[in-house]
Coordinates of C-alpha atoms in Angstrom, one line a residue:
Chain A
X1 CA 47.8 119.4 1.3
X2 CA 44.6 117.8 2.4
X3 CA 42.9 115.9 0.9
X4 CA 45.7 114.1 -0.9
X5 CA 46.1 115.6 -4.4
X6 CA 43.9 114.0 -6.9
X7 CA 46.9 113.5 -9.1
X8 CA 48.2 110.8 -6.9
X9 CA 45.0 108.9 -7.1
X10 CA 44.3 106.1 -9.7
X11 CA 43.2 107.0 -13.2
X12 CA 39.6 106.0 -12.6
X13 CA 39.5 108.1 -9.5
X14 CA 40.7 111.2 -11.4
X15 CA 38.3 110.6 -14.0
X16 CA 35.5 110.3 -11.5
X17 CA 36.5 113.6 -9.9
X18 CA 36.7 115.5 -13.1
X19 CA 33.3 114.4 -13.9
X20 CA 32.0 115.0 -10.5
X21 CA 33.1 118.7 -10.6
X22 CA 30.7 120.0 -13.2
X23 CA 27.8 117.7 -12.1
X24 CA 28.0 119.2 -8.5
X25 CA 28.4 122.6 -9.8
X26 CA 25.3 122.1 -12.0
X27 CA 23.2 120.9 -9.0
X28 CA 24.7 123.6 -6.8
X29 CA 23.7 126.4 -9.2
X30 CA 20.5 124.8 -10.4
X31 CA 18.3 127.6 -8.8
X32 CA 20.1 130.2 -10.6
X33 CA 20.1 128.4 -14.0
X34 CA 16.4 127.8 -13.4
X35 CA 15.5 131.5 -13.0
X36 CA 17.9 132.4 -15.9
X37 CA 16.2 130.0 -18.3
X38 CA 12.8 131.2 -17.0
X39 CA 13.8 134.8 -17.7
X40 CA 14.3 134.1 -21.3
X41 CA 11.1 132.2 -22.0
X42 CA 8.0 133.5 -23.5
X43 CA 5.0 133.8 -21.4
X44 CA 3.2 131.0 -23.4
X45 CA 5.7 128.5 -21.9
X46 CA 4.8 129.3 -18.5
X47 CA 1.1 129.3 -19.1
X48 CA 1.4 125.9 -20.8
X49 CA 3.3 124.6 -17.8
X50 CA 6.6 124.3 -19.4
X51 CA 8.5 125.9 -16.5
X52 CA 11.6 123.8 -16.2
X53 CA 11.9 122.4 -19.7
X54 CA 13.7 123.9 -22.8
X55 CA 12.1 127.2 -23.8
X56 CA 10.2 127.1 -26.9
X57 CA 11.6 130.3 -27.9
X58 CA 14.5 132.4 -26.5
X59 CA 13.3 136.0 -25.6
X60 CA 16.4 137.2 -23.7
X61 CA 16.2 140.7 -24.9
X62 CA 12.4 141.0 -25.2
X63 CA 11.9 140.0 -21.6
X64 CA 14.6 142.3 -20.1
X65 CA 13.3 145.3 -22.1
X66 CA 9.7 144.5 -20.9
X67 CA 10.9 144.8 -17.3
X68 CA 12.4 148.1 -18.0
X69 CA 9.5 149.6 -20.0
X70 CA 6.6 148.3 -17.8
X71 CA 8.1 148.9 -14.4
X72 CA 10.2 151.3 -12.3
X73 CA 13.2 148.7 -12.4
X74 CA 15.6 151.5 -13.8
X75 CA 14.7 153.8 -11.0
X76 CA 15.2 151.2 -8.3
X77 CA 18.4 150.3 -9.8
X78 CA 19.4 153.9 -9.9
X79 CA 18.4 154.3 -6.3
X80 CA 20.4 151.3 -5.2
X81 CA 23.5 152.9 -6.6
X82 CA 22.6 156.1 -5.2
X83 CA 22.4 154.3 -1.7
X84 CA 25.4 152.1 -2.0
X85 CA 28.3 154.3 -3.3
X86 CA 28.1 157.1 -0.9
X87 CA 27.8 154.7 2.0
X88 CA 31.0 152.8 0.8
X89 CA 32.9 156.2 0.7
X90 CA 31.8 157.4 4.0
X91 CA 32.2 154.3 6.0
X92 CA 35.6 153.3 4.6
X93 CA 36.8 156.9 5.1
X94 CA 35.7 157.0 8.6
X95 CA 37.2 153.6 9.3
X96 CA 40.6 154.5 8.0
X97 CA 40.7 157.4 10.4
X98 CA 39.3 155.4 13.2
X99 CA 41.5 152.3 12.5
X100 CA 44.6 154.5 12.5
X101 CA 43.6 156.0 15.8
X102 CA 43.0 152.5 17.2
X103 CA 46.1 150.7 16.0
X104 CA 49.0 153.2 16.1
X105 CA 48.8 154.8 19.5
X106 CA 50.4 152.4 21.9
X107 CA 49.9 154.5 25.1
X108 CA 46.3 155.2 24.2
X109 CA 44.4 153.0 26.9
X110 CA 41.0 153.4 25.3
X111 CA 42.1 151.8 22.3
X112 CA 40.9 148.3 23.2
X113 CA 37.7 149.2 24.9
X114 CA 36.6 151.3 21.9
X115 CA 37.8 148.8 19.5
X116 CA 35.5 146.2 21.1
X117 CA 32.6 148.6 21.0
X118 CA 32.8 148.8 17.3
X119 CA 33.1 144.9 17.0
X120 CA 30.1 144.4 19.3
X121 CA 28.0 147.0 17.6
X122 CA 28.6 145.3 14.3
X123 CA 26.9 142.0 15.6
X124 CA 23.7 143.6 17.2
X125 CA 20.4 142.3 15.8
X126 CA 18.9 145.2 13.6
X127 CA 15.5 145.1 15.5
X128 CA 17.1 146.5 18.7
X129 CA 18.2 149.6 16.5
X130 CA 15.0 149.9 14.3
X131 CA 12.7 151.9 16.5
X132 CA 15.0 154.6 17.7
X133 CA 16.8 155.0 14.3
X134 CA 13.4 155.2 12.6
X135 CA 12.1 157.8 15.1
X136 CA 15.5 159.8 14.8
X137 CA 15.0 159.9 11.0
X138 CA 11.4 161.0 11.3
X139 CA 12.3 163.8 13.9
X140 CA 15.4 165.0 11.6
X141 CA 13.2 164.9 8.3
X142 CA 15.6 162.1 7.2
X143 CA 12.9 159.6 7.0
X144 CA 11.9 158.4 3.5
X145 CA 15.1 160.1 2.0
X146 CA 18.1 158.6 0.4
X147 CA 20.4 160.6 2.6
X148 CA 18.7 159.2 5.9
X149 CA 19.3 155.6 4.7
X150 CA 23.0 156.3 3.7
X151 CA 23.8 157.9 7.0
X152 CA 22.5 154.9 8.9
X153 CA 24.1 152.4 6.6
X154 CA 27.5 154.4 6.9
X155 CA 27.4 154.5 10.6
X156 CA 26.5 150.9 10.9
X157 CA 29.0 149.6 8.5
X158 CA 31.8 151.7 10.2
X159 CA 31.9 149.0 12.9
X160 CA 32.9 146.3 10.6
X161 CA 35.1 148.5 8.5
X162 CA 36.9 149.7 11.7
X163 CA 37.5 146.2 12.8
X164 CA 39.0 145.4 9.6
X165 CA 41.2 148.5 9.2
X166 CA 42.5 148.5 12.6
X167 CA 43.8 144.9 12.4
X168 CA 45.3 145.6 8.9
X169 CA 47.0 148.8 10.1
X170 CA 48.3 146.9 13.4
X171 CA 50.0 144.5 11.2
X172 CA 52.1 147.2 9.4
X173 CA 55.6 147.7 10.6
X174 CA 55.6 149.9 13.5
X175 CA 59.1 151.1 13.1
X176 CA 58.0 153.0 10.0
X177 CA 55.5 155.2 11.8
X178 CA 58.0 155.5 14.7
X179 CA 60.8 156.9 12.7
X180 CA 58.6 159.3 10.9
X181 CA 57.5 160.6 14.3
X182 CA 61.1 161.1 15.3
X183 CA 61.7 163.1 12.2
X184 CA 59.0 165.3 13.5
X185 CA 56.3 164.6 10.9
X186 CA 52.8 165.4 12.1
X187 CA 50.3 162.9 12.8
X188 CA 47.9 163.6 10.0
X189 CA 50.7 163.8 7.6
X190 CA 51.9 160.3 8.7
X191 CA 48.4 159.0 8.3
X192 CA 48.0 160.6 4.9
X193 CA 51.3 160.1 3.1
X194 CA 52.7 156.9 4.9
X195 CA 49.8 154.8 6.2
X196 CA 47.0 155.5 3.6
X197 CA 49.1 154.4 0.5
X198 CA 49.8 151.2 2.4
X199 CA 46.3 150.2 3.2
X200 CA 45.1 150.4 -0.4
X201 CA 44.4 146.6 -0.4
X202 CA 42.3 147.0 2.7
X203 CA 40.3 149.8 1.1
X204 CA 39.7 147.7 -1.9
X205 CA 38.6 144.6 0.2
X206 CA 36.1 146.8 2.2
X207 CA 34.8 148.7 -0.9
X208 CA 33.6 145.4 -2.4
X209 CA 32.3 144.0 0.7
X210 CA 30.4 146.8 1.8
X211 CA 29.1 147.5 -1.7
X212 CA 27.5 144.0 -1.7
X213 CA 26.2 144.2 2.0
X214 CA 24.6 147.5 1.4
X215 CA 23.2 146.6 -2.2
X216 CA 21.6 143.5 -0.7
X217 CA 19.9 145.3 2.2
X218 CA 16.3 144.8 2.4
X219 CA 15.4 145.4 6.0
X220 CA 16.6 149.0 6.6
X221 CA 15.1 150.0 3.2
X222 CA 11.6 148.8 4.3
X223 CA 12.0 150.6 7.6
X224 CA 13.5 153.9 6.5
X225 CA 12.1 154.3 2.9
X226 CA 8.3 154.6 2.1
X227 CA 8.1 156.2 -1.3
X228 CA 8.3 154.2 -4.3
X229 CA 10.7 156.8 -6.1
X230 CA 13.4 156.2 -3.5
X231 CA 13.1 152.3 -3.1
X232 CA 16.3 150.3 -3.8
X233 CA 16.0 147.3 -6.2
X234 CA 15.8 144.6 -3.4
X235 CA 12.5 146.1 -2.2
X236 CA 11.7 147.0 -5.7
X237 CA 11.9 143.3 -6.7
X238 CA 9.4 142.5 -4.0
X239 CA 6.8 145.0 -5.4
X240 CA 7.6 143.9 -8.9
X241 CA 6.7 140.5 -7.8
X242 CA 3.4 141.6 -6.8
X243 CA 3.0 143.7 -10.1
X244 CA 3.8 141.0 -12.4
X245 CA 1.5 138.3 -10.9
X246 CA 2.2 135.0 -12.5
X247 CA 4.6 136.4 -15.1
X248 CA 7.4 134.6 -13.9
X249 CA 9.6 135.2 -16.8
X250 CA 9.6 139.1 -15.8
X251 CA 9.9 138.4 -12.0
X252 CA 13.0 136.2 -12.8
X253 CA 14.6 138.8 -15.1
X254 CA 14.1 141.5 -12.5
X255 CA 15.6 139.2 -9.8
X256 CA 18.6 138.5 -12.0
X257 CA 19.1 142.2 -12.5
X258 CA 19.1 142.7 -8.9
X259 CA 21.6 140.1 -8.3
X260 CA 23.9 141.1 -11.1
X261 CA 25.9 144.2 -9.7
X262 CA 27.3 142.3 -6.7
X263 CA 28.0 139.4 -8.8
X264 CA 29.9 141.5 -11.3
X265 CA 31.8 143.2 -8.5
X266 CA 32.7 140.0 -6.9
X267 CA 34.2 138.6 -10.1
X268 CA 36.0 142.0 -11.0
X269 CA 37.6 142.0 -7.5
X270 CA 37.4 138.3 -6.3
X271 CA 40.8 138.4 -4.6
X272 CA 39.9 141.5 -2.4
X273 CA 36.5 140.3 -1.7
X274 CA 37.6 137.0 -0.3
X275 CA 40.5 138.6 1.6
X276 CA 38.0 140.7 3.2
X277 CA 35.5 138.0 4.0
X278 CA 38.0 135.6 5.6
X279 CA 39.6 138.1 7.7
X280 CA 40.5 136.4 11.0
X281 CA 39.7 132.9 9.6
X282 CA 43.4 132.1 9.3
X283 CA 45.0 133.6 12.3
X284 CA 44.0 134.2 15.9
Chain B
X1 CA 36.7 168.6 15.2
X2 CA 39.7 170.1 17.2
X3 CA 37.1 172.2 19.1
X4 CA 35.3 169.1 20.4
X5 CA 38.2 167.7 22.2
X6 CA 40.7 170.6 22.9
X7 CA 39.5 172.4 25.9
X8 CA 39.0 176.2 25.2
X9 CA 41.9 178.4 26.2
X10 CA 40.4 181.3 24.3
X11 CA 40.5 184.5 26.3
X12 CA 44.0 183.8 27.8
X13 CA 46.7 186.1 26.3
X14 CA 48.3 184.9 23.2
X15 CA 45.5 182.1 23.3
X16 CA 46.4 181.0 19.7
X17 CA 49.9 180.5 20.2
X18 CA 49.5 178.8 23.6
X19 CA 46.9 176.8 22.2
X20 CA 49.1 175.4 19.5
X21 CA 51.8 174.7 21.9
X22 CA 49.4 173.0 24.2
X23 CA 48.2 170.9 21.4
X24 CA 52.0 170.1 20.5
X25 CA 52.7 169.0 24.0
X26 CA 49.6 166.7 24.3
X27 CA 49.7 165.7 20.6
X28 CA 50.0 162.1 21.2
X29 CA 47.3 161.9 23.8
X30 CA 44.9 163.8 21.7
X31 CA 45.5 162.6 18.3
X32 CA 43.8 159.2 18.7
X33 CA 40.6 160.9 19.7
X34 CA 40.7 163.3 16.8
X35 CA 41.2 160.3 14.4
X36 CA 38.3 158.5 16.1
X37 CA 35.8 161.4 16.6
X38 CA 34.1 161.2 13.3
X39 CA 33.5 157.4 13.5
X40 CA 32.7 157.5 17.1
X41 CA 30.1 160.2 16.7
X42 CA 28.2 158.4 13.8
X43 CA 28.5 155.2 15.7
X44 CA 27.1 156.6 18.9
X45 CA 24.2 158.1 17.3
X46 CA 23.1 155.3 15.1
X47 CA 24.3 152.2 16.9
X48 CA 25.1 152.7 20.5
X49 CA 22.4 155.0 21.8
X50 CA 19.6 153.2 19.9
X51 CA 20.4 150.1 21.9
X52 CA 19.8 151.8 25.2
X53 CA 16.8 153.7 23.7
X54 CA 15.1 150.5 22.7
X55 CA 15.6 148.9 26.1
X56 CA 14.1 152.1 27.5
X57 CA 11.2 152.1 25.2
X58 CA 10.2 148.7 26.1
X59 CA 9.1 149.9 29.5
X60 CA 6.5 152.2 27.6
X61 CA 3.5 151.7 25.8
X62 CA 3.8 154.1 22.6
X63 CA 2.4 154.1 19.3
X64 CA 5.3 156.3 18.1
X65 CA 3.0 159.5 17.6
X66 CA 1.3 160.4 20.8
X67 CA 2.3 160.5 24.5
X68 CA 4.3 157.5 25.6
X69 CA 2.9 155.7 28.8
X70 CA 5.2 154.2 31.4
X71 CA 4.0 150.6 32.0
X72 CA 7.1 149.1 33.8
X73 CA 7.6 145.5 33.0
X74 CA 4.1 144.8 31.6
X75 CA 5.3 144.4 28.0
X76 CA 7.5 141.5 29.2
X77 CA 4.6 140.0 31.2
X78 CA 2.6 140.2 28.1
X79 CA 5.3 138.3 26.3
X80 CA 4.8 135.4 28.6
X81 CA 1.4 134.7 27.7
X82 CA 2.0 135.4 24.0
X83 CA 1.7 132.3 21.7
X84 CA 3.1 134.0 18.8
X85 CA 6.0 135.1 20.8
X86 CA 6.7 131.4 21.9
X87 CA 6.2 130.2 18.3
X88 CA 8.9 132.7 17.1
X89 CA 11.3 131.9 19.9
X90 CA 10.8 128.1 19.1
X91 CA 11.5 128.8 15.5
X92 CA 14.6 130.8 16.4
X93 CA 15.9 127.8 18.3
X94 CA 15.2 125.4 15.1
X95 CA 17.0 128.0 12.9
X96 CA 20.1 128.0 15.2
X97 CA 20.3 124.4 15.4
X98 CA 19.6 123.6 11.7
X99 CA 21.6 126.6 10.3
X100 CA 24.7 125.0 12.0
X101 CA 24.5 122.4 9.3
X102 CA 26.0 125.0 7.0
X103 CA 29.5 124.6 8.9
X104 CA 30.0 120.9 8.2
X105 CA 28.6 121.2 4.8
X106 CA 30.8 124.2 3.9
X107 CA 33.6 122.0 5.1
X108 CA 32.7 119.1 2.8
X109 CA 32.4 121.3 -0.1
X110 CA 35.7 122.9 0.7
X111 CA 37.4 119.6 1.0
X112 CA 35.8 118.7 -2.4
X113 CA 37.2 121.5 -4.1
X114 CA 40.6 121.8 -2.4
X115 CA 42.4 120.3 -5.5
X116 CA 44.6 121.8 -8.2
X117 CA 43.1 120.7 -11.4
X118 CA 42.4 122.9 -14.5
X119 CA 39.9 125.4 -13.9
X120 CA 39.4 124.8 -10.2
X121 CA 39.6 128.6 -9.4
X122 CA 36.6 129.3 -11.6
X123 CA 34.8 126.3 -9.9
X124 CA 35.5 127.8 -6.5
X125 CA 34.1 131.4 -7.4
X126 CA 30.9 129.7 -9.0
X127 CA 30.5 127.7 -5.9
X128 CA 30.6 130.9 -3.9
X129 CA 28.0 132.7 -6.0
X130 CA 24.9 132.1 -3.8
X131 CA 26.4 134.2 -1.0
X132 CA 26.7 137.3 -3.1
X133 CA 23.2 137.2 -4.2
X134 CA 20.6 139.2 -2.3
X135 CA 18.6 137.0 0.1
X136 CA 15.5 138.7 -1.4
X137 CA 16.5 136.8 -4.7
X138 CA 17.1 133.5 -2.9
X139 CA 13.7 134.0 -1.2
X140 CA 11.8 134.5 -4.5
X141 CA 13.7 131.6 -6.3
X142 CA 12.9 129.2 -3.5
X143 CA 9.4 130.4 -2.9
X144 CA 8.8 129.7 -6.7
X145 CA 10.4 126.2 -6.4
X146 CA 8.3 125.2 -3.5
X147 CA 5.1 126.3 -5.3
X148 CA 3.1 123.0 -5.5
X149 CA 1.6 124.0 -8.9
X150 CA 4.4 124.9 -11.1
X151 CA 7.6 124.6 -8.9
X152 CA 10.2 122.0 -9.2
X153 CA 9.1 120.3 -6.0
X154 CA 5.7 119.8 -7.3
X155 CA 7.0 118.4 -10.5
X156 CA 9.2 116.0 -8.7
X157 CA 6.4 114.8 -6.6
X158 CA 4.0 114.4 -9.5
X159 CA 6.7 112.5 -11.3
X160 CA 6.5 109.8 -8.4
X161 CA 2.7 110.0 -8.6
X162 CA 2.3 111.8 -5.5
X163 CA 0.3 114.8 -4.7
X164 CA 2.7 117.6 -4.0
X165 CA 2.8 119.2 -0.6
X166 CA 2.5 122.9 -0.2
X167 CA 5.7 123.5 1.7
X168 CA 5.3 127.2 2.5
X169 CA 1.5 126.8 3.1
X170 CA 1.8 123.9 5.6
X171 CA 2.6 124.7 9.3
X172 CA 4.5 121.6 9.6
X173 CA 7.1 122.3 6.8
X174 CA 7.2 125.9 6.3
X175 CA 10.2 126.7 8.7
X176 CA 12.2 123.9 7.3
X177 CA 11.6 125.0 3.9
X178 CA 12.9 128.5 4.6
X179 CA 15.9 127.2 6.5
X180 CA 16.8 125.1 3.6
X181 CA 16.8 128.1 1.3
X182 CA 18.9 130.1 3.8
X183 CA 21.4 127.1 4.0
X184 CA 22.3 127.7 0.4
X185 CA 24.1 131.1 0.6
X186 CA 25.2 130.1 4.3
X187 CA 27.0 126.9 3.1
X188 CA 28.9 129.1 0.4
X189 CA 30.0 131.4 3.0
X190 CA 31.4 128.5 5.3
X191 CA 33.1 127.0 2.3
X192 CA 35.1 130.1 1.5
X193 CA 36.2 130.5 5.0
X194 CA 37.3 126.8 5.1
X195 CA 39.0 127.0 1.6
X196 CA 41.2 129.9 3.0
X197 CA 41.7 127.8 6.1
X198 CA 42.9 124.8 4.1
X199 CA 45.3 127.1 2.1
X200 CA 47.2 127.6 5.3
X201 CA 47.3 124.2 6.8
X202 CA 50.8 123.4 7.3
X203 CA 52.1 120.9 4.7
X204 CA 54.9 119.6 7.1
X205 CA 52.3 118.3 9.6
X206 CA 50.2 116.6 6.9
X207 CA 53.3 114.9 5.7
X208 CA 54.1 113.9 9.3
X209 CA 50.6 112.6 9.8
X210 CA 51.0 110.6 6.5
X211 CA 54.3 109.0 7.6
X212 CA 52.4 108.1 11.0
X213 CA 49.9 106.2 8.8
X214 CA 47.1 108.8 9.4
X215 CA 44.7 108.9 6.6
X216 CA 41.1 110.1 5.5
X217 CA 39.0 110.6 8.7
X218 CA 41.7 110.3 11.2
X219 CA 43.8 112.7 9.3
X220 CA 41.0 115.2 9.1
X221 CA 40.0 114.8 12.8
X222 CA 43.4 114.8 14.3
X223 CA 45.7 116.9 12.1
X224 CA 43.5 119.1 9.8
X225 CA 40.5 120.1 12.0
X226 CA 42.8 121.4 14.9
X227 CA 44.5 123.6 12.3
X228 CA 41.2 124.8 11.0
X229 CA 40.1 126.0 14.3
X230 CA 40.1 129.8 13.5
X231 CA 38.1 129.1 10.4
X232 CA 35.6 127.0 12.4
X233 CA 35.3 129.6 15.0
X234 CA 34.4 132.4 12.4
X235 CA 32.0 130.1 10.6
X236 CA 30.2 129.3 13.6
X237 CA 30.0 133.0 14.7
X238 CA 28.6 134.1 11.3
X239 CA 26.3 131.2 11.1
X240 CA 24.9 131.8 14.6
X241 CA 24.5 135.6 13.8
X242 CA 23.0 134.8 10.4
X243 CA 20.4 132.5 12.1
X244 CA 19.4 135.1 14.4
X245 CA 19.3 137.8 12.0
X246 CA 17.1 135.7 9.6
X247 CA 14.5 138.4 8.4
X248 CA 14.8 138.9 4.6
X249 CA 13.8 135.2 3.7
X250 CA 10.8 135.1 6.0
X251 CA 9.6 138.5 4.9
X252 CA 9.8 137.4 1.2
X253 CA 8.7 133.9 1.4
X254 CA 5.9 133.8 4.0
X255 CA 5.7 137.0 5.9
X256 CA 5.7 134.7 9.1
X257 CA 2.6 132.7 7.8
X258 CA 0.8 130.6 7.6
X259 CA -0.9 131.9 10.8
X260 CA 2.5 133.0 12.3
X261 CA 3.9 129.5 12.1
X262 CA 7.1 130.5 10.3
X263 CA 7.7 133.6 12.5
X264 CA 11.0 134.3 14.1
X265 CA 11.8 137.1 16.8
X266 CA 13.3 139.4 14.1
X267 CA 10.2 139.2 11.9
X268 CA 7.6 139.3 14.7
X269 CA 9.3 142.3 16.2
X270 CA 8.8 144.2 12.8
X271 CA 5.4 143.0 12.4
X272 CA 4.3 144.2 15.9
X273 CA 6.2 147.5 15.9
X274 CA 5.2 148.6 12.4
X275 CA 1.8 146.8 12.2
X276 CA -0.9 147.9 9.9
X277 CA -3.2 147.9 12.8
X278 CA -1.3 150.6 14.6
X279 CA 2.4 150.7 15.8
X280 CA 3.2 149.1 19.0
X281 CA 6.7 150.5 19.8
X282 CA 6.9 149.4 23.4
X283 CA 5.9 145.8 22.9
X284 CA 8.2 145.5 19.8
X285 CA 11.1 147.0 21.8
X286 CA 10.6 144.3 24.4
X287 CA 10.8 141.6 21.8
X288 CA 13.9 143.3 20.3
X289 CA 15.5 143.4 23.8
X290 CA 15.0 139.6 24.2
X291 CA 16.5 139.0 20.9
X292 CA 19.3 141.3 21.8
X293 CA 19.9 139.4 25.1
X294 CA 20.3 136.2 23.3
X295 CA 22.6 137.7 20.9
X296 CA 24.7 139.3 23.7
X297 CA 25.7 135.8 25.0
X298 CA 27.3 135.0 21.6
X299 CA 28.9 138.7 21.4
X300 CA 30.4 138.5 24.8
X301 CA 31.9 135.0 23.8
X302 CA 33.3 136.4 20.6
X303 CA 34.8 139.5 22.5
X304 CA 36.2 137.3 25.2
X305 CA 38.1 135.3 22.6
X306 CA 39.3 138.4 20.9
X307 CA 40.5 139.8 24.2
X308 CA 42.3 136.6 25.1
X309 CA 44.0 136.6 21.5
X310 CA 45.1 140.4 21.9
X311 CA 46.7 139.8 25.3
X312 CA 48.6 136.8 23.9
X313 CA 49.3 138.2 20.4
X314 CA 51.0 141.3 21.1

């Protein structure tokens, strides 16, 4: 293990380490703590210049209720959910199929070029897609609809999901599939009854990752959505920032609301989340 | 889906049965295409085709509504004389260079946290927090911190009796201020990559190194870092891509200002293409093509590495 376990160090070094941990964490998360503290302050504190000190009064519930009653935050959050969940389902489903196609057929000569196509597409800058995708959405009446945004997100995220799925399926024992084929089991049955149950951990990892990516998307929502009634929370927070001018307690509360779902998701599915993110960081 | 790939044999006698047996005979050759078809079609429509369309549009002058006019390379010639383009390009280079600080910083945090004391798991996940949060929120937080009147930076400056600078309002500091905000989540990302990497460092080699008297920096450099190479590779790749994709923070914190001084290609392209003063799709596409070309260098390198690993691996 590196660095050497702290337990082998001198008692004073151990104490220093144990003290340094919470201090480092405090400094690291200071920006978040600051907006949390602000989000529970009364407006009077901010007007009086008490922005970073102890709040004169705790208004946790009042401030958050005010955000919901005076703005469209609830609609934005609901839209985010309506965009994110279908995207996750579609992109993961497509990737399961594609990953199987790319990983299982050894004689399939197009497997590697197509795999690289998905990988490369996953890395392109959004701007090179922006105008044609926007134009296509306008022409097909999908501009300014949630469906249009979902279709694009699902297609784009399929690249990353396929990369992930293909590698995961490739690592499964091949003899399993081969023996099923010799038994005469159909290809789709092998996929459905044999492979799909085995890739459940990969599905979980992808689901949390894609949820976070899509929930946090800002660019595509500004490009493909125009009406206030369809905006997700990321863009919504920006317009709230304009609406609540200098009411920092409300802006902070809205920001935290926007950040909360991915954070909860991360905490609930931490193991899967990290497994997905660090794919390839340990091998290769 | 079957109809897309299987050539029609309809019309021939006993077509249905023959079709089935034809499928049976070629099942192994056809099946991968059937499995791939939905993903490929979606990906082709929304990702692959738009890349070529964008390059094509960059040879036109087009406002998105009327008739597009062929102008050849004029959009690219115009770029050569566009000061705002050069500012954006320069800022992209600054982003690329400074963003790289996230890699060693992430390694440092990972080394700091790679211990087994009580509660360390919670520490690790709390350190990872900034990455999970939307960049929009990160941008809002830092914009507020930098505010000279009531931000934390202003308060620190005043504490020392100095007049606080307006970081986001000053052409000299603005890009650095935004990059600093961007480093916060990026360091968290690199940290988690390195933590996983450190988990897989072979204990035997560390022990062997210790017996040879390697400690501290020498151990890190000669024994640990070579084993962390895959983690470093991924960390560099995601950091480069993050730097070139920087858009959200700029849109939230400055919208490219003051006077375009914090612009990057990604944001400048958006500004030009969907400008309030009329859309300039052709010129925007030319900027996007330049950005894409820069990214292509990294994509090719990444694919080359993957290809090499595939060939060796299996």
